[in-house]
Tab-separated table of C-alpha atoms in Angstrom:
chain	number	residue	atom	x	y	z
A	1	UNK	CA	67.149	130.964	75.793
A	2	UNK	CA	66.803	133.125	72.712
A	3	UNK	CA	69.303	135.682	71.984
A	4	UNK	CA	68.459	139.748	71.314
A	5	UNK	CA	66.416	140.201	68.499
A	6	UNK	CA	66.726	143.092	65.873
A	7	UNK	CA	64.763	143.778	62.987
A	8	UNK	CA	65.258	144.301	60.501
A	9	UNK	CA	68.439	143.380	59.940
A	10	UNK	CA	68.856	145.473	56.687
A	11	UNK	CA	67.398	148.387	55.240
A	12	UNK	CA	68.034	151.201	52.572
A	13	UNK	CA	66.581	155.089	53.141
A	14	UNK	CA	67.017	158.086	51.355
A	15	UNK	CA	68.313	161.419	53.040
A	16	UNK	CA	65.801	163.294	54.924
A	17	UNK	CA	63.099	160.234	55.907
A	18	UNK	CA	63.029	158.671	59.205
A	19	UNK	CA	63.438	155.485	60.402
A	20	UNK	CA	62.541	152.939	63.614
A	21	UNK	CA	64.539	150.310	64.538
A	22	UNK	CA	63.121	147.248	66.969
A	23	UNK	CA	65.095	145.513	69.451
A	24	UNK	CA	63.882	142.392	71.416
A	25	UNK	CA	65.867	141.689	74.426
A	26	UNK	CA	66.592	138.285	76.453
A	27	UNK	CA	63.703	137.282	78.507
A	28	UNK	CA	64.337	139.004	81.977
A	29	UNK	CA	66.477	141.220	80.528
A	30	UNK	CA	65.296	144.948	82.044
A	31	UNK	CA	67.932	147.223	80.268
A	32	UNK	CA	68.315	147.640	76.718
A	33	UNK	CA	71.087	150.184	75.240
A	34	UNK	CA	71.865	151.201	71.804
A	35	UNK	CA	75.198	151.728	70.215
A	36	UNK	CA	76.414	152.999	66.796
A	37	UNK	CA	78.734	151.611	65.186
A	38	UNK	CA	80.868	153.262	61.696
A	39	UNK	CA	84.601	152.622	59.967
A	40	UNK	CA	84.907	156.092	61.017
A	41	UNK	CA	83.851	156.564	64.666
A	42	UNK	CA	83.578	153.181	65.644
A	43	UNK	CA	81.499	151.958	68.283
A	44	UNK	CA	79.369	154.898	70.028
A	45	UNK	CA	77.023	154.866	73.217
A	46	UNK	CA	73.678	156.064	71.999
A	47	UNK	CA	71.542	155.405	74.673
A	48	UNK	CA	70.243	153.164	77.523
A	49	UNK	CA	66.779	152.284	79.083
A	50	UNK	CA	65.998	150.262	82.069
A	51	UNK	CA	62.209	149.629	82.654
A	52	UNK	CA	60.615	151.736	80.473
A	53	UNK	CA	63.274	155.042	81.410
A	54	UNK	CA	66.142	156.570	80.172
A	55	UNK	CA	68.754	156.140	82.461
A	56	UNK	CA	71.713	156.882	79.896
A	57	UNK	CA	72.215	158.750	76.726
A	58	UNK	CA	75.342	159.358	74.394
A	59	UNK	CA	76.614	162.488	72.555
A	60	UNK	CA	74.157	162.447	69.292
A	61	UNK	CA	71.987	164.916	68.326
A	62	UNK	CA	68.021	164.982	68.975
A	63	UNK	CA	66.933	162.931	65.369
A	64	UNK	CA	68.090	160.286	67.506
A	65	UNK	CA	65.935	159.001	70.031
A	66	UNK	CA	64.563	155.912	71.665
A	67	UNK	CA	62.299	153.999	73.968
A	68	UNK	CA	61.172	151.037	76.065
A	69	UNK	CA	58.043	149.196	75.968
A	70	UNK	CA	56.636	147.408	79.717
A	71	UNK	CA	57.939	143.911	77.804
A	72	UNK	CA	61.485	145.551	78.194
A	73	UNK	CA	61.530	145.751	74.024
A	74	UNK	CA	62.834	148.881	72.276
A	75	UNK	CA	62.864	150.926	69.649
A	76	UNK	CA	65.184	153.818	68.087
A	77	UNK	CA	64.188	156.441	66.097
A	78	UNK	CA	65.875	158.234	63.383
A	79	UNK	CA	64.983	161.512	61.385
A	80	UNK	CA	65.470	163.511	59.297
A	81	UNK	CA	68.188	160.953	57.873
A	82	UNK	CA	71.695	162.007	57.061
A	83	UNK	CA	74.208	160.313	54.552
A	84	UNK	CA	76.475	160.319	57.725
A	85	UNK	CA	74.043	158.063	59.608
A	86	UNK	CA	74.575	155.344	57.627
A	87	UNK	CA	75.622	152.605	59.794
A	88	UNK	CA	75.316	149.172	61.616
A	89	UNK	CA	73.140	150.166	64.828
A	90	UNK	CA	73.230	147.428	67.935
A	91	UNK	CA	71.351	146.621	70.570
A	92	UNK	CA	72.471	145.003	73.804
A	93	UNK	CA	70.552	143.735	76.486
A	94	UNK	CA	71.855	143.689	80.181
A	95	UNK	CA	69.743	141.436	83.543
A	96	UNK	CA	72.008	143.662	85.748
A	97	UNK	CA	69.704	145.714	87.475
A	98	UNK	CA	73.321	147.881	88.859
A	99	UNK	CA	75.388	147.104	86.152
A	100	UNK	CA	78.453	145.372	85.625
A	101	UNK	CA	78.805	146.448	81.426
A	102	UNK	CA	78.225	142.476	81.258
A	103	UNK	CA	75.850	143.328	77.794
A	104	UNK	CA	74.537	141.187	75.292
A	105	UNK	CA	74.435	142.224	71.683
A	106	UNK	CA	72.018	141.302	68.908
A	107	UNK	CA	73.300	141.233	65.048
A	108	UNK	CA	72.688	144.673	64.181
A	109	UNK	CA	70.193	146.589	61.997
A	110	UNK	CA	72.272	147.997	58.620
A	111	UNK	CA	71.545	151.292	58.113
A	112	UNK	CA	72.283	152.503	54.587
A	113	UNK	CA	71.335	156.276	53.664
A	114	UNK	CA	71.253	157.051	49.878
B	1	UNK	CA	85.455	161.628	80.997
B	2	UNK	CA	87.390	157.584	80.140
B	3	UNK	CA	89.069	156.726	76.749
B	4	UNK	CA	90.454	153.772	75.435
B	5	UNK	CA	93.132	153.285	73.051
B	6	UNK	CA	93.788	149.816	70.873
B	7	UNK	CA	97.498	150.212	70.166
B	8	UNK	CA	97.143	148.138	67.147
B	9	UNK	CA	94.333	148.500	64.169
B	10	UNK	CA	95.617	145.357	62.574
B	11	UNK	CA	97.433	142.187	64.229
B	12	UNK	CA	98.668	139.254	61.257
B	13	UNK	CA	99.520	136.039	63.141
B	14	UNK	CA	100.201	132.223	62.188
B	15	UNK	CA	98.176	129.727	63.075
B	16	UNK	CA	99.152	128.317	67.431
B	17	UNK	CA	101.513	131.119	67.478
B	18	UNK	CA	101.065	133.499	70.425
B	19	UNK	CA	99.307	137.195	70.311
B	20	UNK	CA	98.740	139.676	72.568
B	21	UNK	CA	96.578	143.048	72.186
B	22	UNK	CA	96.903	146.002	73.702
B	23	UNK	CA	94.540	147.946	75.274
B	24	UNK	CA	95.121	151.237	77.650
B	25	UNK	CA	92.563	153.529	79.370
B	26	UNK	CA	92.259	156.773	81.086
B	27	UNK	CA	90.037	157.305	83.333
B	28	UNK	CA	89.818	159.564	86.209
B	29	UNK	CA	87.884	157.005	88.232
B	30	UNK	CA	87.644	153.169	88.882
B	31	UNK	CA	86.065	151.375	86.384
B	32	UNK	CA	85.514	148.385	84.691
B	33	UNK	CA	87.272	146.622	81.977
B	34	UNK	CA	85.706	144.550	79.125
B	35	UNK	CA	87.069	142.910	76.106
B	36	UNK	CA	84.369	141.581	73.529
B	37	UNK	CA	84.999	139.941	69.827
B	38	UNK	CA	83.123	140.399	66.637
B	39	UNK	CA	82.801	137.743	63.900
B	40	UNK	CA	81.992	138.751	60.219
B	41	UNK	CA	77.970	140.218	60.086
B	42	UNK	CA	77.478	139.570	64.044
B	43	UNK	CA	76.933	141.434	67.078
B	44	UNK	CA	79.667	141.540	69.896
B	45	UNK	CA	79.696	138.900	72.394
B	46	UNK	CA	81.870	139.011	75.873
B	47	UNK	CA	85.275	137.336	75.645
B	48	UNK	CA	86.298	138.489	79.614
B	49	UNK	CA	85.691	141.687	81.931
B	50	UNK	CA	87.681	142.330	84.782
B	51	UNK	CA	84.948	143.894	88.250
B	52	UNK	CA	87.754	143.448	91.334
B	53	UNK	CA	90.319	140.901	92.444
B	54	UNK	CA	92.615	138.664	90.887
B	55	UNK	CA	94.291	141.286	88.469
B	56	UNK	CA	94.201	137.691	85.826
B	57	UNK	CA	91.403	137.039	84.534
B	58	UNK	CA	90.633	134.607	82.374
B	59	UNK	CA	87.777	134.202	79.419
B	60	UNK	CA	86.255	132.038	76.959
B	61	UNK	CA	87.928	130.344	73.952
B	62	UNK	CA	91.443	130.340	75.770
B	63	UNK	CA	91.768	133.834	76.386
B	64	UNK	CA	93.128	135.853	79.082
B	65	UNK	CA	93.921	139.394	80.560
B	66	UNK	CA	95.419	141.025	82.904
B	67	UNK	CA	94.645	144.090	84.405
B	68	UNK	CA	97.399	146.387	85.320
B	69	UNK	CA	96.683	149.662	87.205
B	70	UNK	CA	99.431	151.414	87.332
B	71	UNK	CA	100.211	151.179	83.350
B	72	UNK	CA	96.376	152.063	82.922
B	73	UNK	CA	97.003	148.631	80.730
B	74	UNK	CA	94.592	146.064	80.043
B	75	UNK	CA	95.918	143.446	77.575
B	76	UNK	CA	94.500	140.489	76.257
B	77	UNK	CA	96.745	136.957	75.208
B	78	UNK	CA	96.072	133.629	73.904
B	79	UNK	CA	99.120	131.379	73.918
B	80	UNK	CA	98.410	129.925	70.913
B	81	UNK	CA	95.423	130.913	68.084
B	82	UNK	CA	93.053	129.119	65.690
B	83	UNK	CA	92.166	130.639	62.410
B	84	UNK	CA	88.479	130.644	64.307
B	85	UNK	CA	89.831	133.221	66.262
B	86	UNK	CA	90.065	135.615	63.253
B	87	UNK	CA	87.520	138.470	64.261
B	88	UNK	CA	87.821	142.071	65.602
B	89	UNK	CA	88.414	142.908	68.921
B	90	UNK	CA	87.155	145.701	71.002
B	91	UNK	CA	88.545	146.539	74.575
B	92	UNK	CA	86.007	148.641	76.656
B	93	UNK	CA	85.734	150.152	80.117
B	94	UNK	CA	82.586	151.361	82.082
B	95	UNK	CA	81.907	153.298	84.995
B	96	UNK	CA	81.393	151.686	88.048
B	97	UNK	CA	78.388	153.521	88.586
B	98	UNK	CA	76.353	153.378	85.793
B	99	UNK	CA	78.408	150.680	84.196
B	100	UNK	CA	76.205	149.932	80.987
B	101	UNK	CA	77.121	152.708	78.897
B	102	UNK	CA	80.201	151.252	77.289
B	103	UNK	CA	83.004	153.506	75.923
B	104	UNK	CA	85.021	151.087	73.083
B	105	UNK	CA	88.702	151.083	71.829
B	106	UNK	CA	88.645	151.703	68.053
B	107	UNK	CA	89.380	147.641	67.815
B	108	UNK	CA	92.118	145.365	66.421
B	109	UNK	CA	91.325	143.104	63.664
B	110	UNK	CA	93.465	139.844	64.375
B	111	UNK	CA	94.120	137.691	61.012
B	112	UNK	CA	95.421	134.525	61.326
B	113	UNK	CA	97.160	132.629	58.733
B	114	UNK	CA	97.648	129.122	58.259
Protein backbone atom coordinates (compact mmCIF):
# COMPACT_ATOMS: atom_id res chain seq x y z
CA UNK A 1 0.00 0.00 0.00
CA UNK A 2 1.61 3.27 -1.00
CA UNK A 3 2.31 5.81 1.53
CA UNK A 4 1.00 9.80 1.36
CA UNK A 5 2.31 11.47 -1.43
CA UNK A 6 3.55 15.19 -1.51
CA UNK A 7 4.87 17.10 -4.21
CA UNK A 8 6.94 18.61 -4.56
CA UNK A 9 9.08 17.90 -2.07
CA UNK A 10 11.17 21.16 -2.45
CA UNK A 11 10.68 24.46 -3.70
CA UNK A 12 12.12 28.11 -3.52
CA UNK A 13 9.59 31.44 -3.83
CA UNK A 14 10.15 34.90 -3.47
CA UNK A 15 8.06 37.16 -0.99
CA UNK A 16 4.75 38.15 -2.19
CA UNK A 17 3.94 35.06 -4.92
CA UNK A 18 1.75 32.25 -4.10
CA UNK A 19 2.11 28.84 -3.94
CA UNK A 20 0.02 25.21 -4.11
CA UNK A 21 1.06 22.37 -2.50
CA UNK A 22 -0.41 18.62 -3.53
CA UNK A 23 -1.00 15.93 -1.18
CA UNK A 24 -1.98 12.31 -2.21
CA UNK A 25 -3.38 10.33 0.55
CA UNK A 26 -3.50 6.37 1.25
CA UNK A 27 -6.04 4.69 -0.83
CA UNK A 28 -9.29 4.76 1.37
CA UNK A 29 -8.01 7.31 3.24
CA UNK A 30 -11.14 10.08 3.49
CA UNK A 31 -9.41 12.80 5.70
CA UNK A 32 -6.46 14.67 4.84
CA UNK A 33 -5.02 17.50 7.34
CA UNK A 34 -2.22 19.85 6.99
CA UNK A 35 0.29 20.88 9.55
CA UNK A 36 3.17 23.43 9.66
CA UNK A 37 5.99 22.77 10.89
CA UNK A 38 9.16 25.67 11.89
CA UNK A 39 12.39 25.69 14.51
CA UNK A 40 10.36 28.38 15.89
CA UNK A 41 6.72 27.30 16.36
CA UNK A 42 7.05 23.83 15.78
CA UNK A 43 4.45 21.68 14.60
CA UNK A 44 1.02 23.68 13.92
CA UNK A 45 -2.60 22.38 12.95
CA UNK A 46 -3.43 24.10 9.71
CA UNK A 47 -6.30 22.45 8.62
CA UNK A 48 -8.37 19.26 8.02
CA UNK A 49 -10.79 17.93 5.27
CA UNK A 50 -12.84 14.86 5.23
CA UNK A 51 -14.68 14.17 1.88
CA UNK A 52 -14.32 17.06 0.07
CA UNK A 53 -15.21 19.56 3.51
CA UNK A 54 -13.55 21.37 5.97
CA UNK A 55 -14.19 19.92 9.09
CA UNK A 56 -11.10 21.57 10.99
CA UNK A 57 -8.96 24.59 10.67
CA UNK A 58 -5.94 26.01 12.78
CA UNK A 59 -5.04 29.58 13.91
CA UNK A 60 -3.35 31.01 10.47
CA UNK A 61 -4.37 33.73 8.66
CA UNK A 62 -6.60 33.66 5.31
CA UNK A 63 -3.30 33.36 2.58
CA UNK A 64 -3.61 30.02 3.87
CA UNK A 65 -6.13 27.87 2.57
CA UNK A 66 -6.91 24.43 1.29
CA UNK A 67 -9.06 21.80 -0.32
CA UNK A 68 -10.17 18.27 -1.18
CA UNK A 69 -10.72 16.76 -4.44
CA UNK A 70 -13.75 13.60 -4.71
CA UNK A 71 -10.32 11.20 -4.95
CA UNK A 72 -9.77 12.39 -1.25
CA UNK A 73 -6.37 14.34 -2.70
CA UNK A 74 -5.53 17.86 -1.51
CA UNK A 75 -4.10 20.82 -2.02
CA UNK A 76 -2.91 24.02 0.11
CA UNK A 77 -2.65 27.27 -0.98
CA UNK A 78 -0.36 29.99 -0.07
CA UNK A 79 -0.29 33.83 -0.94
CA UNK A 80 0.90 36.51 -0.85
CA UNK A 81 4.17 34.70 0.57
CA UNK A 82 5.92 35.87 3.67
CA UNK A 83 9.68 35.31 4.69
CA UNK A 84 8.00 33.89 7.91
CA UNK A 85 6.25 31.14 5.92
CA UNK A 86 9.13 29.50 5.12
CA UNK A 87 8.79 26.06 6.30
CA UNK A 88 8.42 22.19 5.98
CA UNK A 89 4.48 21.81 5.38
CA UNK A 90 2.95 18.02 6.04
CA UNK A 91 0.28 16.24 5.13
CA UNK A 92 -1.33 13.36 7.00
CA UNK A 93 -3.89 11.15 5.98
CA UNK A 94 -6.39 9.50 8.50
CA UNK A 95 -9.22 6.11 7.35
CA UNK A 96 -10.93 7.12 10.67
CA UNK A 97 -14.09 8.33 9.64
CA UNK A 98 -14.52 9.58 13.87
CA UNK A 99 -11.12 9.94 14.60
CA UNK A 100 -8.76 8.49 16.83
CA UNK A 101 -5.53 11.23 15.83
CA UNK A 102 -4.16 7.72 14.43
CA UNK A 103 -2.60 10.04 11.18
CA UNK A 104 -0.28 9.21 8.63
CA UNK A 105 2.28 11.68 7.43
CA UNK A 106 3.91 12.10 4.03
CA UNK A 107 7.67 13.62 3.77
CA UNK A 108 6.86 17.13 3.60
CA UNK A 109 6.92 19.87 0.94
CA UNK A 110 10.06 22.50 1.88
CA UNK A 111 8.96 25.73 1.71
CA UNK A 112 11.74 28.29 1.34
CA UNK A 113 10.71 32.13 0.92
CA UNK A 114 13.53 34.43 -0.38
CA UNK B 1 -8.02 24.92 24.84
CA UNK B 2 -5.00 21.55 25.45
CA UNK B 3 -1.17 22.15 25.55
CA UNK B 4 1.59 19.98 25.72
CA UNK B 5 4.87 20.46 27.18
CA UNK B 6 8.24 18.21 26.26
CA UNK B 7 10.23 18.74 29.45
CA UNK B 8 13.35 18.15 27.60
CA UNK B 9 14.51 19.84 24.03
CA UNK B 10 17.54 17.62 23.96
CA UNK B 11 18.10 13.98 25.56
CA UNK B 12 22.17 12.54 24.99
CA UNK B 13 22.16 8.80 25.79
CA UNK B 14 24.65 5.73 25.28
CA UNK B 15 23.99 3.16 23.25
CA UNK B 16 21.31 0.01 25.44
CA UNK B 17 21.22 2.44 28.17
CA UNK B 18 17.71 3.37 29.34
CA UNK B 19 15.70 6.83 28.46
CA UNK B 20 12.67 8.14 29.28
CA UNK B 21 10.83 11.43 27.88
CA UNK B 22 8.61 13.45 29.34
CA UNK B 23 5.60 14.63 28.17
CA UNK B 24 2.65 16.59 30.25
CA UNK B 25 -0.69 18.02 29.03
CA UNK B 26 -3.45 20.25 30.05
CA UNK B 27 -6.44 19.86 28.96
CA UNK B 28 -9.75 20.69 30.28
CA UNK B 29 -11.29 17.59 28.74
CA UNK B 30 -10.51 13.85 27.97
CA UNK B 31 -8.43 13.34 25.25
CA UNK B 32 -6.15 11.36 23.52
CA UNK B 33 -2.51 10.85 23.75
CA UNK B 34 -0.03 10.24 20.86
CA UNK B 35 3.65 9.98 20.65
CA UNK B 36 5.15 9.96 16.99
CA UNK B 37 9.09 10.02 15.87
CA UNK B 38 10.78 11.85 13.09
CA UNK B 39 13.90 10.62 11.25
CA UNK B 40 16.24 13.11 9.38
CA UNK B 41 14.12 14.64 5.98
CA UNK B 42 10.87 12.40 6.85
CA UNK B 43 7.44 12.82 7.85
CA UNK B 44 6.21 11.63 11.38
CA UNK B 45 5.13 8.18 11.78
CA UNK B 46 3.11 6.73 15.05
CA UNK B 47 5.35 5.19 17.71
CA UNK B 48 2.06 4.52 20.33
CA UNK B 49 -1.30 6.46 21.28
CA UNK B 50 -3.07 5.77 24.27
CA UNK B 51 -7.67 5.81 23.38
CA UNK B 52 -8.89 4.01 26.96
CA UNK B 53 -7.79 1.14 29.17
CA UNK B 54 -4.71 -0.31 30.22
CA UNK B 55 -2.97 3.03 31.40
CA UNK B 56 0.51 0.89 29.61
CA UNK B 57 0.65 0.95 26.46
CA UNK B 58 3.02 -0.31 24.47
CA UNK B 59 4.43 0.67 20.71
CA UNK B 60 6.63 -0.19 17.99
CA UNK B 61 10.45 -0.52 18.06
CA UNK B 62 10.42 -1.41 21.91
CA UNK B 63 8.75 1.48 23.15
CA UNK B 64 6.33 2.12 25.79
CA UNK B 65 4.13 4.67 27.78
CA UNK B 66 2.21 5.11 30.33
CA UNK B 67 -0.50 7.27 30.81
CA UNK B 68 -0.95 8.87 34.12
CA UNK B 69 -4.03 11.06 34.83
CA UNK B 70 -3.64 12.50 37.74
CA UNK B 71 0.08 13.94 36.94
CA UNK B 72 -1.50 15.06 33.48
CA UNK B 73 1.85 12.86 32.54
CA UNK B 74 2.36 10.91 29.57
CA UNK B 75 5.94 9.53 29.33
CA UNK B 76 7.53 7.46 26.95
CA UNK B 77 10.65 4.63 27.88
CA UNK B 78 12.69 2.19 26.10
CA UNK B 79 14.78 0.04 28.41
CA UNK B 80 17.52 0.02 26.37
CA UNK B 81 18.25 2.22 22.83
CA UNK B 82 19.90 1.69 19.43
CA UNK B 83 21.69 4.48 17.74
CA UNK B 84 18.57 3.81 15.09
CA UNK B 85 16.56 5.27 17.56
CA UNK B 86 18.26 8.71 17.17
CA UNK B 87 15.30 10.95 15.81
CA UNK B 88 12.98 13.64 17.32
CA UNK B 89 10.17 12.97 19.25
CA UNK B 90 6.88 14.67 19.44
CA UNK B 91 4.19 13.86 22.18
CA UNK B 92 0.62 14.98 21.08
CA UNK B 93 -2.92 14.89 22.41
CA UNK B 94 -6.32 15.27 20.52
CA UNK B 95 -9.73 15.81 21.37
CA UNK B 96 -11.88 13.08 21.69
CA UNK B 97 -14.27 14.62 19.53
CA UNK B 98 -12.75 15.74 16.64
CA UNK B 99 -9.56 13.90 17.36
CA UNK B 100 -7.55 14.66 14.03
CA UNK B 101 -6.46 18.02 14.67
CA UNK B 102 -3.30 17.28 16.58
CA UNK B 103 -1.83 19.80 19.09
CA UNK B 104 2.27 18.74 19.38
CA UNK B 105 4.85 19.13 22.26
CA UNK B 106 7.72 21.29 20.95
CA UNK B 107 9.74 17.69 20.69
CA UNK B 108 12.88 16.12 22.20
CA UNK B 109 15.67 15.27 20.00
CA UNK B 110 17.19 11.94 21.53
CA UNK B 111 21.05 11.39 20.45
CA UNK B 112 22.51 8.34 21.10
CA UNK B 113 26.09 7.66 21.33
CA UNK B 114 27.99 4.67 20.88
Amino acid sequence: KAGVTQTPRYLIKTRGQQVTLSCSPISGHRSVSWYQQTPGQGLQFLFEYFSETQRNKGNFPGRFSGRQFSNSRSEMNVSTLELGDSALYLCASSGDRVGTGELFFGEGSRLTVL
Amino acid sequence: AQSVTQLDSQVPVFEEAPVELRCNYSSSVSVYLFWYVQYPNQGLQLLLKYLSGSTLVKGINGFEAEFNKSQTSFHLRKPSVHISDTAEYFCAVSLIQGAQKLVFGQGTRLTINP
